[in-house]
């Protein structure tokens, strides 16, 4: 209902204490595994009737390494009764996501070795019977609609018929029987259902242009409503409660994404409901029970909210008063919308989880997610901003190691992945781990990051390794000018696009960094776009327009592919890669490492055969972070 929306309980501090001196000694170095291990119990969910709590906890099955498996336990009011009962027995990988379907069925997803070809499975919470609803090898599946009012079915999309596109099926959660309800003609990249669970809208793309399709009912043909180029977004969010119009996130005719209502009878007219002042809107939520719009979320330096409904605003206010000093997320609830799973966290702790009973007014703690890491010993994440060399304002976050004077520190620059994403304020175990080891950490939302409007996003087009990289370099120079960073002890670490930025940093500014860690990063822009998953191919023209065309932009892509400039790299480098990564093929790391080893450059290489785009199994995470800590400590000497 209010999924993943947070309430801000304290105002952000923008650079206010960057020059403050340490008043307490540095905290002790906490064990690495305490930062990165799975919680003893987490991922809490409520059944629709609110009578059963589910959660995941690491469990060893038949002597295998412990994986996150699903458990259920009865509730009496908000109190747990009886003993928890294990529903799943996964041994290869943690379960990636799950949720309740009614009061008796739990749906979950799993992939194999990180290949991202997720299956959707159903487990009966009473009998323990497990049914694979998408038992197809090499197929990626996901839930389109949980069909809350249909106890026996869900809508699932998958690419079993054609690896490049996704069709929608109505699937029986007890038997797995499936009926096709929407076949993809080959150009649809997204589907949208109404409140009755009918597939009523779709987004089609020819690569560079996007068309919003609509139909009055499932018996009718789709008709085009709105066509824009891909730079303009008109993304349907959910239907109005009479199922005749729909809410959408749109930046048509404006720089920022707004919440609008569109009437299919007059699609060129938008009824603007809310537009944030300085950033894009992230999303909106509604009450299924009361059939009202509740809240919209966006993020400046910290999460922000616009409430549309007095009952929702009062709920968040109550939780804020009960949990001072923490931001609040409602992570789910029962169907009556009077019992909720509440997450309370801040920048220094993943926090605690509670059940809030709105009728009884009780707040019952379920767990502290990471009690081994004291909040008081962690470091504050401070919003900062600086100017790029061409005058753009770059927003980011600086984490200074607790108990140390912020002067001449060893620092790690940490560009985010995506690149069409953004860093935000909150708890990040990587950042806190590095700060606990004495490093300052700089994260920045370079041009091309999302959330700051269309102009800022488009400013990154064609700028991999160029202006996007300059924004990162300008952040490093800002750190040095502030006196915070020792210019001889600056490292760079990033994953995915952040891995590309790491390699570009040491290839094109070889004197800037004393150490670099590339985690599943792109190294060659030609081979990267040739090795994308088949279901990305409908968007290949768009990617080539945003990143570069291998024919038209050959010279630029050659100049900005780090693997083709290994002769310029002299910074010690550590590379980590999952062998089954479908996004950044292992060849990206192989060719980078080969080019450097041929020249005798100091490069460490870690490959995990049972991982994909990032390491998820605990034993692999621990090994990676242990190697990274040793590497950064050796070269940066914090």
Coordinates of C-alpha atoms in Angstrom, one line a residue:
X1 CA 0.0 0.0 0.0
X2 CA 2.7 2.5 1.1
X3 CA 5.5 0.3 -0.2
X4 CA 9.0 1.7 0.3
X5 CA 8.0 5.2 1.2
X6 CA 9.9 6.9 4.0
X7 CA 9.2 9.7 6.4
X8 CA 12.0 12.2 7.1
X9 CA 12.3 12.9 10.8
X10 CA 15.4 15.2 10.7
X11 CA 16.5 17.9 8.4
X12 CA 19.6 17.3 6.3
X13 CA 22.9 19.1 7.0
X14 CA 24.6 20.3 3.9
X15 CA 28.3 20.5 4.5
X16 CA 27.7 22.1 8.0
X17 CA 30.3 20.1 9.9
X18 CA 33.0 19.3 7.3
X19 CA 35.6 21.3 9.2
X20 CA 34.6 20.0 12.6
X21 CA 37.4 18.4 14.7
X22 CA 37.2 15.0 16.2
X23 CA 36.0 15.2 19.8
X24 CA 36.1 11.4 20.6
X25 CA 38.6 8.8 19.8
X26 CA 38.0 6.6 16.7
X27 CA 35.7 3.6 17.4
X28 CA 37.2 0.1 17.3
X29 CA 37.4 -1.8 14.0
X30 CA 34.3 -4.0 14.0
X31 CA 34.5 -7.4 12.3
X32 CA 34.0 -7.3 8.5
X33 CA 31.4 -10.0 8.6
X34 CA 29.2 -8.0 10.9
X35 CA 28.8 -5.3 8.2
X36 CA 28.0 -7.6 5.4
X37 CA 26.3 -10.7 6.7
X38 CA 22.6 -11.4 6.3
X39 CA 20.5 -10.4 9.3
X40 CA 19.6 -13.2 11.8
X41 CA 16.0 -12.4 11.0
X42 CA 14.7 -9.9 8.4
X43 CA 12.4 -9.2 5.4
X44 CA 9.2 -9.3 7.5
X45 CA 5.8 -9.5 5.8
X46 CA 2.2 -9.9 7.0
X47 CA -0.3 -12.2 5.5
X48 CA -3.4 -10.5 4.0
X49 CA -5.5 -11.4 7.1
X50 CA -2.7 -10.2 9.5
X51 CA -2.8 -13.5 11.3
X52 CA 0.6 -14.7 10.2
X53 CA 4.1 -13.2 10.1
X54 CA 6.7 -14.3 7.6
X55 CA 10.4 -13.5 7.5
X56 CA 13.7 -14.8 6.2
X57 CA 16.6 -16.0 8.1
X58 CA 19.9 -17.7 7.1
X59 CA 19.5 -21.5 7.3
X60 CA 21.9 -24.3 6.5
X61 CA 20.2 -27.2 4.7
X62 CA 21.9 -30.6 4.5
X63 CA 25.3 -29.1 5.5
X64 CA 25.3 -26.4 2.7
X65 CA 26.2 -22.8 3.4
X66 CA 23.4 -20.9 5.1
X67 CA 21.0 -19.2 2.7
X68 CA 18.1 -16.8 3.3
X69 CA 15.0 -19.0 3.6
X70 CA 11.3 -18.2 4.3
X71 CA 9.7 -18.9 7.7
X72 CA 6.2 -18.3 9.0
X73 CA 4.9 -17.9 12.5
X74 CA 1.4 -17.2 13.9
X75 CA 0.4 -13.9 15.4
X76 CA -1.9 -13.1 18.3
X77 CA -2.6 -9.5 17.8
X78 CA 1.0 -8.2 17.3
X79 CA 2.6 -10.9 19.4
X80 CA 4.3 -13.9 17.9
X81 CA 3.0 -17.2 19.3
X82 CA 4.2 -20.8 18.8
X83 CA 7.3 -21.7 16.9
X84 CA 8.4 -20.5 13.5
X85 CA 8.0 -23.0 10.6
X86 CA 10.4 -23.2 7.7
X87 CA 8.8 -23.0 4.3
X88 CA 11.7 -23.1 1.8
X89 CA 14.9 -25.1 1.7
X90 CA 17.1 -23.2 -0.8
X91 CA 20.8 -24.2 -0.7
X92 CA 22.4 -22.4 -3.8
X93 CA 21.4 -18.8 -3.3
X94 CA 19.4 -16.5 -1.0
X95 CA 15.8 -16.0 -2.0
X96 CA 15.8 -12.6 -3.7
X97 CA 12.2 -11.4 -3.0
X98 CA 8.9 -12.7 -1.8
X99 CA 5.4 -11.6 -0.7
X100 CA 2.1 -13.0 0.4
X101 CA -0.8 -13.9 -1.9
X102 CA -3.8 -14.0 0.4
X103 CA -3.5 -15.7 3.8
X104 CA -2.2 -19.1 2.6
X105 CA 0.2 -18.7 -0.2
X106 CA 3.7 -17.1 -0.4
X107 CA 5.2 -16.2 -3.7
X108 CA 9.0 -15.9 -4.2
X109 CA 11.6 -15.5 -6.9
X110 CA 14.9 -17.3 -7.4
X111 CA 17.5 -17.3 -10.1
X112 CA 20.5 -19.6 -10.7
X113 CA 24.0 -18.5 -10.1
X114 CA 23.1 -14.8 -10.6
X115 CA 21.9 -15.2 -14.2
X116 CA 18.8 -13.1 -13.4
X117 CA 16.6 -15.6 -15.2
X118 CA 14.2 -15.5 -12.2
X119 CA 11.5 -18.2 -11.7
X120 CA 8.4 -17.4 -9.7
X121 CA 7.4 -20.1 -7.2
X122 CA 4.5 -20.5 -4.9
X123 CA 4.6 -22.2 -1.5
X124 CA 1.5 -23.1 0.5
X125 CA 2.1 -21.7 4.0
X126 CA 0.0 -24.4 5.6
X127 CA 1.1 -27.5 3.7
X128 CA 4.6 -26.5 2.6
X129 CA 3.9 -27.6 -1.0
X130 CA 6.1 -25.7 -3.5
X131 CA 5.0 -25.1 -7.1
X132 CA 7.3 -23.6 -9.7
X133 CA 4.9 -21.4 -11.7
X134 CA 7.5 -20.7 -14.4
X135 CA 9.5 -23.9 -14.8
X136 CA 11.3 -22.8 -18.0
X137 CA 15.1 -22.9 -18.4
X138 CA 16.8 -19.7 -19.4
X139 CA 13.6 -17.7 -19.0
X140 CA 13.1 -14.5 -16.9
X141 CA 9.8 -14.1 -15.1
X142 CA 8.2 -11.6 -12.8
X143 CA 4.9 -10.7 -11.2
X144 CA 2.8 -8.1 -13.0
X145 CA -0.2 -8.1 -10.6
X146 CA -0.9 -10.0 -7.5
X147 CA -4.7 -10.0 -8.3
X148 CA -5.6 -9.2 -4.7
X149 CA -9.3 -10.0 -5.3
X150 CA -8.6 -13.4 -7.0
X151 CA -7.6 -16.0 -4.4
X152 CA -6.3 -18.4 -7.0
X153 CA -4.4 -16.5 -9.7
X154 CA -1.6 -13.9 -10.3
X155 CA -0.4 -12.2 -13.5
X156 CA 3.1 -13.2 -14.5
X157 CA 5.1 -11.9 -17.4
X158 CA 8.0 -14.0 -18.9
X159 CA 10.0 -14.4 -22.1
X160 CA 9.6 -18.1 -22.7
X161 CA 7.9 -17.7 -26.1
X162 CA 10.5 -15.1 -27.4
X163 CA 13.6 -14.3 -25.4
X164 CA 13.5 -10.6 -26.4
X165 CA 10.0 -9.8 -25.2
X166 CA 7.6 -10.6 -22.3
X167 CA 4.0 -11.9 -22.6
X168 CA 1.5 -11.8 -19.7
X169 CA -0.2 -14.9 -18.3
X170 CA -2.9 -15.5 -15.7
X171 CA -1.4 -18.3 -13.6
X172 CA -3.0 -20.5 -11.0
X173 CA -0.9 -20.3 -7.8
X174 CA -1.9 -23.9 -6.7
X175 CA -1.4 -25.8 -10.0
X176 CA 0.8 -23.6 -12.2
X177 CA -1.8 -23.7 -15.0
X178 CA -1.3 -20.6 -17.2
X179 CA -3.5 -18.8 -19.7
X180 CA -2.2 -16.1 -22.0
X181 CA -3.9 -12.7 -21.5
X182 CA -1.6 -10.4 -23.4
X183 CA 0.8 -11.4 -26.2
X184 CA 3.7 -9.1 -26.9
X185 CA 3.7 -8.2 -30.7
X186 CA 7.4 -7.5 -30.3
X187 CA 7.7 -3.9 -29.3
X188 CA 6.1 -3.7 -25.8
X189 CA 8.5 -3.0 -23.0
X190 CA 6.0 -2.6 -20.1
X191 CA 2.5 -3.6 -19.1
X192 CA -0.1 -1.9 -16.8
X193 CA -3.2 -3.4 -15.1
X194 CA -6.2 -1.6 -13.7
X195 CA -7.6 -2.1 -10.2
X196 CA -9.5 -5.2 -11.4
X197 CA -6.3 -6.8 -12.6
X198 CA -7.1 -6.4 -16.3
X199 CA -4.2 -5.5 -18.7
X200 CA -5.4 -2.1 -19.9
X201 CA -2.2 -0.2 -20.9
X202 CA 1.2 -0.9 -22.3
X203 CA 4.3 1.0 -23.3
X204 CA 5.7 0.2 -26.8
X205 CA 9.1 1.3 -28.1
X206 CA 10.8 1.3 -31.5
X207 CA 14.0 2.0 -29.7
X208 CA 14.0 5.8 -29.9
X209 CA 10.3 6.6 -29.7
X210 CA 7.8 5.4 -27.1
X211 CA 4.1 5.0 -27.4
X212 CA 1.6 4.6 -24.6
X213 CA -1.1 2.1 -25.7
X214 CA -4.5 1.8 -24.1
X215 CA -7.7 -0.3 -24.3
X216 CA -11.1 -0.1 -22.7
X217 CA -11.1 -3.8 -21.7
X218 CA -9.1 -7.0 -22.4
X219 CA -11.5 -7.9 -25.3
X220 CA -10.5 -4.7 -27.2
X221 CA -7.4 -4.0 -29.2
X222 CA -4.8 -1.6 -27.9
X223 CA -4.8 1.9 -29.5
X224 CA -2.0 4.5 -29.3
X225 CA -2.6 7.3 -27.0
X226 CA 0.7 9.3 -26.6
X227 CA 3.9 9.0 -28.6
X228 CA 7.1 10.8 -27.5
X229 CA 10.8 10.3 -28.0
X230 CA 12.5 8.3 -25.3
X231 CA 13.8 11.5 -23.6
X232 CA 10.2 12.4 -22.7
X233 CA 8.6 10.2 -20.1
X234 CA 4.9 9.5 -19.7
X235 CA 4.9 6.4 -17.4
X236 CA 1.6 5.0 -16.2
X237 CA 1.7 4.4 -12.4
X238 CA -1.9 3.2 -11.6
X239 CA -5.4 3.7 -12.7
X240 CA -7.9 6.1 -11.0
X241 CA -10.3 4.3 -8.8
X242 CA -13.1 4.2 -11.3
X243 CA -10.6 2.6 -13.8
X244 CA -11.4 5.2 -16.4
X245 CA -8.3 7.4 -16.2
X246 CA -4.8 6.8 -14.9
X247 CA -2.1 8.4 -12.8
X248 CA 1.3 8.8 -14.5
X249 CA 4.7 10.2 -13.9
X250 CA 5.3 12.6 -16.7
X251 CA 7.8 15.3 -17.8
X252 CA 6.0 16.2 -21.0
X253 CA 6.6 19.9 -21.5
X254 CA 8.7 20.3 -18.4
X255 CA 12.1 19.4 -17.0
X256 CA 10.9 17.5 -13.8
X257 CA 8.8 14.4 -13.5
X258 CA 5.3 15.3 -12.0
X259 CA 2.4 13.2 -10.9
X260 CA -0.4 13.8 -13.4
X261 CA -3.8 12.3 -14.3
X262 CA -4.5 11.5 -18.0
X263 CA -7.9 10.9 -19.4
X264 CA -7.7 8.5 -22.4
X265 CA -10.4 10.6 -24.1
X266 CA -8.1 13.7 -24.1
X267 CA -4.5 12.2 -23.9
X268 CA -2.8 15.5 -24.7
X269 CA -4.1 17.1 -21.6
X270 CA -2.5 16.5 -18.2
X271 CA -4.1 17.3 -14.9
X272 CA -1.0 18.0 -12.8
X273 CA -1.4 16.8 -9.3
X274 CA 2.1 17.5 -7.8
X275 CA 5.5 18.7 -9.0
X276 CA 8.5 18.9 -6.7
X277 CA 10.4 22.1 -6.9
X278 CA 13.9 21.0 -7.6
X279 CA 13.9 17.3 -8.4
X280 CA 12.0 14.6 -10.1
X281 CA 9.1 12.8 -8.5
X282 CA 10.1 9.2 -7.5
X283 CA 6.6 7.6 -7.1
X284 CA 3.2 7.7 -5.6
X285 CA 1.1 5.4 -3.5
X286 CA -2.6 4.8 -2.8
X287 CA -4.9 3.0 -0.4
X288 CA -6.5 -0.1 -1.9
X289 CA -9.1 -0.3 0.9
X290 CA -10.1 3.4 1.0
X291 CA -9.5 4.0 -2.8
X292 CA -7.6 7.3 -2.3
X293 CA -4.3 8.7 -3.3
X294 CA -2.1 8.8 -0.2
X295 CA 1.4 10.1 -0.7
X296 CA 4.1 11.0 -3.3
X297 CA 7.8 10.6 -2.7
X298 CA 10.8 12.4 -4.0
X299 CA 14.4 13.0 -2.8
X300 CA 16.4 16.2 -2.5
X301 CA 19.4 15.7 -0.1
X302 CA 17.1 13.4 1.9
X303 CA 13.8 11.7 1.3
X304 CA 10.8 14.0 1.1
X305 CA 7.0 13.4 1.0
X306 CA 3.8 15.1 -0.1
X307 CA 0.7 13.7 1.6
X308 CA -2.7 13.8 -0.1
X309 CA -4.6 12.0 2.6
X310 CA -5.1 13.0 6.3
X311 CA -5.2 9.5 7.6
X312 CA -1.9 8.6 6.0
X313 CA -0.3 11.8 7.2
X314 CA -1.5 11.1 10.7
X315 CA -0.1 7.6 10.5
X316 CA 3.4 8.8 9.5
X317 CA 3.3 11.6 12.1
X318 CA 2.4 9.0 14.9
X319 CA 5.3 6.8 13.8
X320 CA 7.7 9.8 13.7
X321 CA 6.8 10.7 17.2
X322 CA 7.2 7.1 18.4
X323 CA 10.5 6.6 16.7
X324 CA 12.4 9.9 17.1
X325 CA 15.8 10.1 15.3
X326 CA 14.9 7.6 12.6
X327 CA 13.4 7.6 9.2
X328 CA 10.4 5.4 8.7
X329 CA 9.4 3.0 5.9
X330 CA 6.1 1.1 5.8
X331 CA 7.2 -2.2 4.3
X332 CA 3.8 -3.8 4.0
X333 CA 0.6 -4.4 5.8
X334 CA -2.6 -6.5 6.1
X335 CA -5.5 -6.1 3.7
X336 CA -7.5 -4.2 6.3
X337 CA -4.7 -1.6 6.4
X338 CA -4.6 -1.4 10.2
X339 CA -1.5 -3.5 10.9
X340 CA 1.8 -2.6 9.3
X341 CA 5.5 -3.7 9.1
X342 CA 7.5 -0.6 10.0
X343 CA 11.2 -0.1 9.3
X344 CA 13.1 2.5 11.3
X345 CA 16.6 3.4 10.1
X346 CA 19.0 6.3 9.6
X347 CA 22.4 6.9 8.0
X348 CA 24.3 5.0 10.7
X349 CA 22.1 1.9 11.2
X350 CA 19.9 -0.4 9.2
X351 CA 17.7 0.0 12.3
X352 CA 14.9 -2.1 13.6
X353 CA 11.6 -3.6 12.4
X354 CA 8.3 -3.4 14.2
X355 CA 4.6 -4.3 13.9
X356 CA 2.4 -1.3 14.3
X357 CA -1.3 -2.0 15.2
X358 CA -3.2 1.2 14.3
X359 CA -6.3 0.0 16.2
X360 CA -4.6 -0.9 19.4
X361 CA -1.9 1.8 19.0
X362 CA 0.8 -0.7 19.8
X363 CA 4.3 -0.7 18.3
X364 CA 5.9 -4.2 18.8
X365 CA 9.6 -4.7 18.0
X366 CA 10.4 -7.7 15.8
X367 CA 14.2 -7.4 15.4
X368 CA 17.2 -5.2 15.4
X369 CA 18.7 -5.9 12.0
X370 CA 22.4 -5.5 12.9
X371 CA 22.9 -5.3 16.7
X372 CA 26.6 -6.1 16.3
X373 CA 27.3 -2.7 14.8
X374 CA 26.5 0.1 17.4
X375 CA 24.9 3.1 15.8
X376 CA 26.8 5.5 18.0
X377 CA 30.1 4.3 16.5
X378 CA 29.2 4.7 12.9
X379 CA 29.7 7.8 10.8
X380 CA 27.2 10.4 9.7
X381 CA 26.4 10.7 6.0
X382 CA 26.4 14.4 5.1
X383 CA 24.8 15.8 1.9
X384 CA 27.3 18.0 0.0
X385 CA 27.4 19.8 -3.3
X386 CA 30.2 21.3 -5.5
X387 CA 30.5 23.0 -8.8
X388 CA 31.7 21.1 -11.9
X389 CA 34.2 22.8 -14.2
X390 CA 31.4 23.9 -16.6
X391 CA 29.2 25.3 -13.8
X392 CA 26.8 22.5 -13.0
X393 CA 25.9 21.8 -9.4
X394 CA 26.8 18.3 -8.5
X395 CA 25.1 16.9 -5.4
X396 CA 26.5 14.1 -3.3
X397 CA 27.3 12.6 0.1
X398 CA 30.4 12.7 2.2
X399 CA 31.0 10.3 5.0
X400 CA 33.9 11.2 7.4
X401 CA 35.3 8.5 9.6
X402 CA 34.1 8.9 13.1
X403 CA 36.6 10.1 15.7
X404 CA 39.1 11.5 13.2
X405 CA 40.0 15.1 12.3
X406 CA 38.7 15.6 8.7
X407 CA 42.1 16.7 7.4
X408 CA 44.5 14.9 5.0
X409 CA 42.5 11.7 5.2
X410 CA 42.8 8.6 3.0
X411 CA 39.6 8.7 0.9
X412 CA 37.7 6.4 -1.3
X413 CA 35.7 7.9 -4.2
X414 CA 32.6 5.8 -4.8
X415 CA 30.7 6.6 -8.1
X416 CA 27.3 4.8 -8.3
X417 CA 26.2 2.3 -10.9
X418 CA 23.5 2.7 -13.4
X419 CA 24.6 5.2 -14.6
X420 CA 20.9 6.2 -14.9
X421 CA 20.3 6.1 -11.1
X422 CA 21.3 8.2 -8.1
X423 CA 22.8 7.9 -4.7
X424 CA 20.6 8.8 -1.8
X425 CA 20.9 9.4 2.0
X426 CA 20.6 6.4 4.3
X427 CA 22.5 3.4 5.7
X428 CA 25.1 1.8 3.3
X429 CA 27.1 -1.0 4.8
X430 CA 30.0 -0.5 2.3
X431 CA 30.3 3.2 3.2
X432 CA 30.1 2.5 6.9
X433 CA 32.7 -0.3 6.7
X434 CA 35.2 1.9 4.8
X435 CA 34.6 4.8 7.3
X436 CA 35.1 2.4 10.2
X437 CA 38.5 1.5 8.7
X438 CA 39.5 5.1 8.6
X439 CA 38.6 6.2 5.1
X440 CA 36.5 9.1 4.1
X441 CA 34.0 8.2 1.4
X442 CA 32.7 10.6 -1.3
X443 CA 29.6 9.6 -3.4
X444 CA 28.4 12.0 -6.1
X445 CA 25.5 12.2 -8.5
X446 CA 27.4 13.1 -11.7
X447 CA 25.5 14.3 -14.8
X448 CA 23.5 11.6 -16.3
X449 CA 22.2 10.6 -12.8
X450 CA 18.4 10.5 -12.5
X451 CA 16.3 12.4 -10.2
X452 CA 17.5 15.9 -11.1
X453 CA 15.4 16.5 -14.1
X454 CA 15.7 15.8 -17.8
X455 CA 18.3 18.4 -18.6
X456 CA 20.7 17.0 -16.1
X457 CA 20.1 13.4 -17.2
X458 CA 20.5 14.3 -20.9
X459 CA 23.8 16.1 -20.1
X460 CA 25.3 12.7 -19.6
X461 CA 24.4 11.4 -23.1
X462 CA 27.5 10.5 -25.1
X463 CA 29.7 11.5 -22.1
X464 CA 30.9 8.2 -20.6
X465 CA 34.5 8.8 -19.8
X466 CA 34.2 12.5 -20.7
X467 CA 32.0 15.1 -18.9
X468 CA 30.5 12.4 -16.6
X469 CA 34.1 11.5 -15.6
X470 CA 35.0 15.1 -15.2
X471 CA 32.3 15.5 -12.6
X472 CA 33.9 12.7 -10.6
X473 CA 37.3 14.2 -11.0
X474 CA 36.0 17.6 -10.0
X475 CA 34.6 16.0 -6.8
X476 CA 38.1 14.6 -6.0
X477 CA 39.6 18.1 -6.5
X478 CA 36.9 19.6 -4.3
X479 CA 37.9 17.1 -1.5
X480 CA 41.5 18.1 -1.8
X481 CA 40.7 21.8 -1.8
X482 CA 38.7 21.4 1.3
X483 CA 41.8 19.9 3.0
X484 CA 39.9 16.7 3.7
X485 CA 41.7 14.4 1.4
X486 CA 45.4 13.6 1.2
X487 CA 46.0 13.9 -2.6
X488 CA 48.4 11.0 -2.5
X489 CA 46.0 8.6 -0.7
X490 CA 42.8 8.7 -2.8
X491 CA 41.3 5.5 -4.1
X492 CA 38.3 4.9 -6.4
X493 CA 35.8 2.0 -6.1
X494 CA 32.7 1.3 -8.0
X495 CA 30.3 -1.4 -9.3
X496 CA 28.7 -1.8 -12.8
X497 CA 28.9 1.7 -14.3
X498 CA 30.8 2.7 -11.2
X499 CA 33.3 0.0 -12.2
X500 CA 33.5 1.6 -15.6
X501 CA 34.1 5.0 -14.0
X502 CA 36.8 3.4 -11.8
X503 CA 38.6 2.1 -14.9
X504 CA 38.2 5.3 -16.8
X505 CA 39.5 7.2 -13.8
X506 CA 42.8 5.3 -13.7
X507 CA 43.1 5.2 -17.5
X508 CA 42.3 8.9 -18.3
X509 CA 43.5 10.5 -15.0
X510 CA 46.3 8.1 -14.1
X511 CA 47.9 10.5 -11.5
X512 CA 44.7 11.0 -9.5
X513 CA 44.3 7.7 -7.8
X514 CA 46.6 5.6 -5.7
X515 CA 44.4 2.4 -5.8
X516 CA 41.3 1.3 -7.7
X517 CA 38.7 -1.4 -7.3
X518 CA 36.5 -2.4 -10.3
X519 CA 33.5 -4.5 -9.3
X520 CA 31.6 -6.0 -12.3
X521 CA 32.5 -3.0 -14.4
X522 CA 32.3 -2.2 -18.1
X523 CA 35.7 -1.9 -19.8
X524 CA 35.0 -1.9 -23.5
X525 CA 32.0 0.0 -24.9
X526 CA 32.0 -2.0 -28.1
X527 CA 31.9 -5.4 -26.6
X528 CA 29.6 -4.3 -23.7
X529 CA 26.7 -3.4 -26.1
X530 CA 27.2 -6.6 -28.1
X531 CA 26.8 -8.8 -25.0
X532 CA 23.6 -7.5 -23.5
X533 CA 20.8 -9.9 -22.6
X534 CA 18.3 -10.6 -25.3
X535 CA 15.5 -8.8 -23.5
X536 CA 17.5 -5.6 -23.7
X537 CA 17.7 -5.7 -27.5
X538 CA 14.4 -3.8 -28.1
X539 CA 16.1 -0.9 -26.3
X540 CA 19.5 -1.2 -28.1
X541 CA 18.9 1.9 -30.4
X542 CA 18.1 3.9 -27.3
X543 CA 21.3 2.7 -25.5
X544 CA 23.4 3.5 -28.6
X545 CA 21.9 7.0 -28.7
X546 CA 22.6 7.5 -25.0
X547 CA 26.0 5.9 -24.9
X548 CA 27.3 5.8 -28.4
X549 CA 26.8 4.1 -31.8
X550 CA 29.7 1.7 -32.6
X551 CA 29.8 2.9 -36.2
X552 CA 28.9 6.6 -36.0
X553 CA 30.7 7.2 -32.8
X554 CA 33.6 4.8 -33.3
X555 CA 36.4 7.3 -32.5
X556 CA 34.7 8.5 -29.3
X557 CA 34.0 5.0 -28.1
X558 CA 37.5 3.9 -28.8
X559 CA 38.8 6.9 -26.9
X560 CA 36.7 6.2 -23.9
X561 CA 37.0 2.4 -23.6
X562 CA 39.5 1.8 -20.8
X563 CA 40.3 -1.7 -22.1
X564 CA 41.7 -0.1 -25.2
X565 CA 44.0 2.1 -23.1
X566 CA 45.6 -0.3 -20.8
X567 CA 49.0 1.2 -21.7
X568 CA 48.0 4.4 -19.7
X569 CA 47.1 2.6 -16.5
X570 CA 49.7 2.4 -13.8
X571 CA 47.4 2.5 -10.7
X572 CA 47.2 -0.7 -8.7
X573 CA 43.9 -2.4 -9.6
X574 CA 41.7 -5.0 -8.1
X575 CA 38.9 -6.5 -10.3
X576 CA 36.0 -8.7 -9.2
X577 CA 33.5 -10.4 -11.5
X578 CA 30.7 -12.9 -11.5
X579 CA 31.0 -15.5 -14.2
X580 CA 27.2 -15.6 -14.9
X581 CA 26.7 -11.8 -15.0
X582 CA 24.1 -11.1 -17.8
X583 CA 24.6 -7.4 -17.7
X584 CA 28.3 -7.0 -17.8
X585 CA 29.8 -10.1 -19.4
X586 CA 32.8 -11.7 -17.8
X587 CA 34.8 -10.8 -21.0
X588 CA 34.7 -7.1 -19.9
X589 CA 36.9 -8.0 -16.9
X590 CA 38.9 -10.6 -18.7
X591 CA 40.1 -8.3 -21.4
X592 CA 41.0 -5.5 -18.9
X593 CA 43.0 -7.9 -16.7
X594 CA 44.8 -9.4 -19.7
X595 CA 45.8 -6.0 -21.1
X596 CA 47.3 -5.0 -17.7
X597 CA 49.0 -8.3 -16.9
X598 CA 50.7 -8.2 -20.3
X599 CA 52.3 -4.9 -19.2
X600 CA 53.2 -6.1 -15.7
X601 CA 50.7 -3.8 -14.0
X602 CA 49.8 -4.8 -10.4
X603 CA 46.3 -6.3 -10.8
X604 CA 44.3 -8.7 -8.6
X605 CA 41.4 -10.6 -10.2
X606 CA 38.6 -12.4 -8.3
X607 CA 36.0 -14.4 -10.3
X608 CA 33.1 -16.3 -8.7
X609 CA 31.5 -19.0 -10.9
X610 CA 28.2 -19.0 -8.9
X611 CA 27.6 -15.2 -9.0
X612 CA 26.2 -12.7 -11.5
X613 CA 26.1 -8.9 -11.4
X614 CA 27.5 -8.5 -7.9
X615 CA 28.1 -11.1 -5.3
X616 CA 25.1 -12.2 -3.1
X617 CA 26.2 -15.4 -1.3
X618 CA 27.7 -14.5 2.1
X619 CA 30.9 -16.5 1.7
X620 CA 31.6 -14.7 -1.6
X621 CA 30.8 -11.2 -0.2
X622 CA 33.1 -11.8 2.7
X623 CA 36.0 -12.9 0.5
X624 CA 35.5 -9.9 -1.8
X625 CA 35.4 -7.3 1.0
X626 CA 38.3 -9.0 2.8
X627 CA 40.4 -8.7 -0.3
X628 CA 39.2 -5.1 -1.0
X629 CA 40.1 -4.1 2.6
X630 CA 43.6 -5.5 2.4
X631 CA 44.1 -4.0 -1.1
X632 CA 42.9 -0.5 -0.1
X633 CA 44.8 -0.6 3.2
X634 CA 48.0 -1.5 1.6
X635 CA 47.9 1.2 -1.0
X636 CA 46.1 4.1 0.8
X637 CA 47.3 3.5 4.4
X638 CA 44.4 5.0 6.3

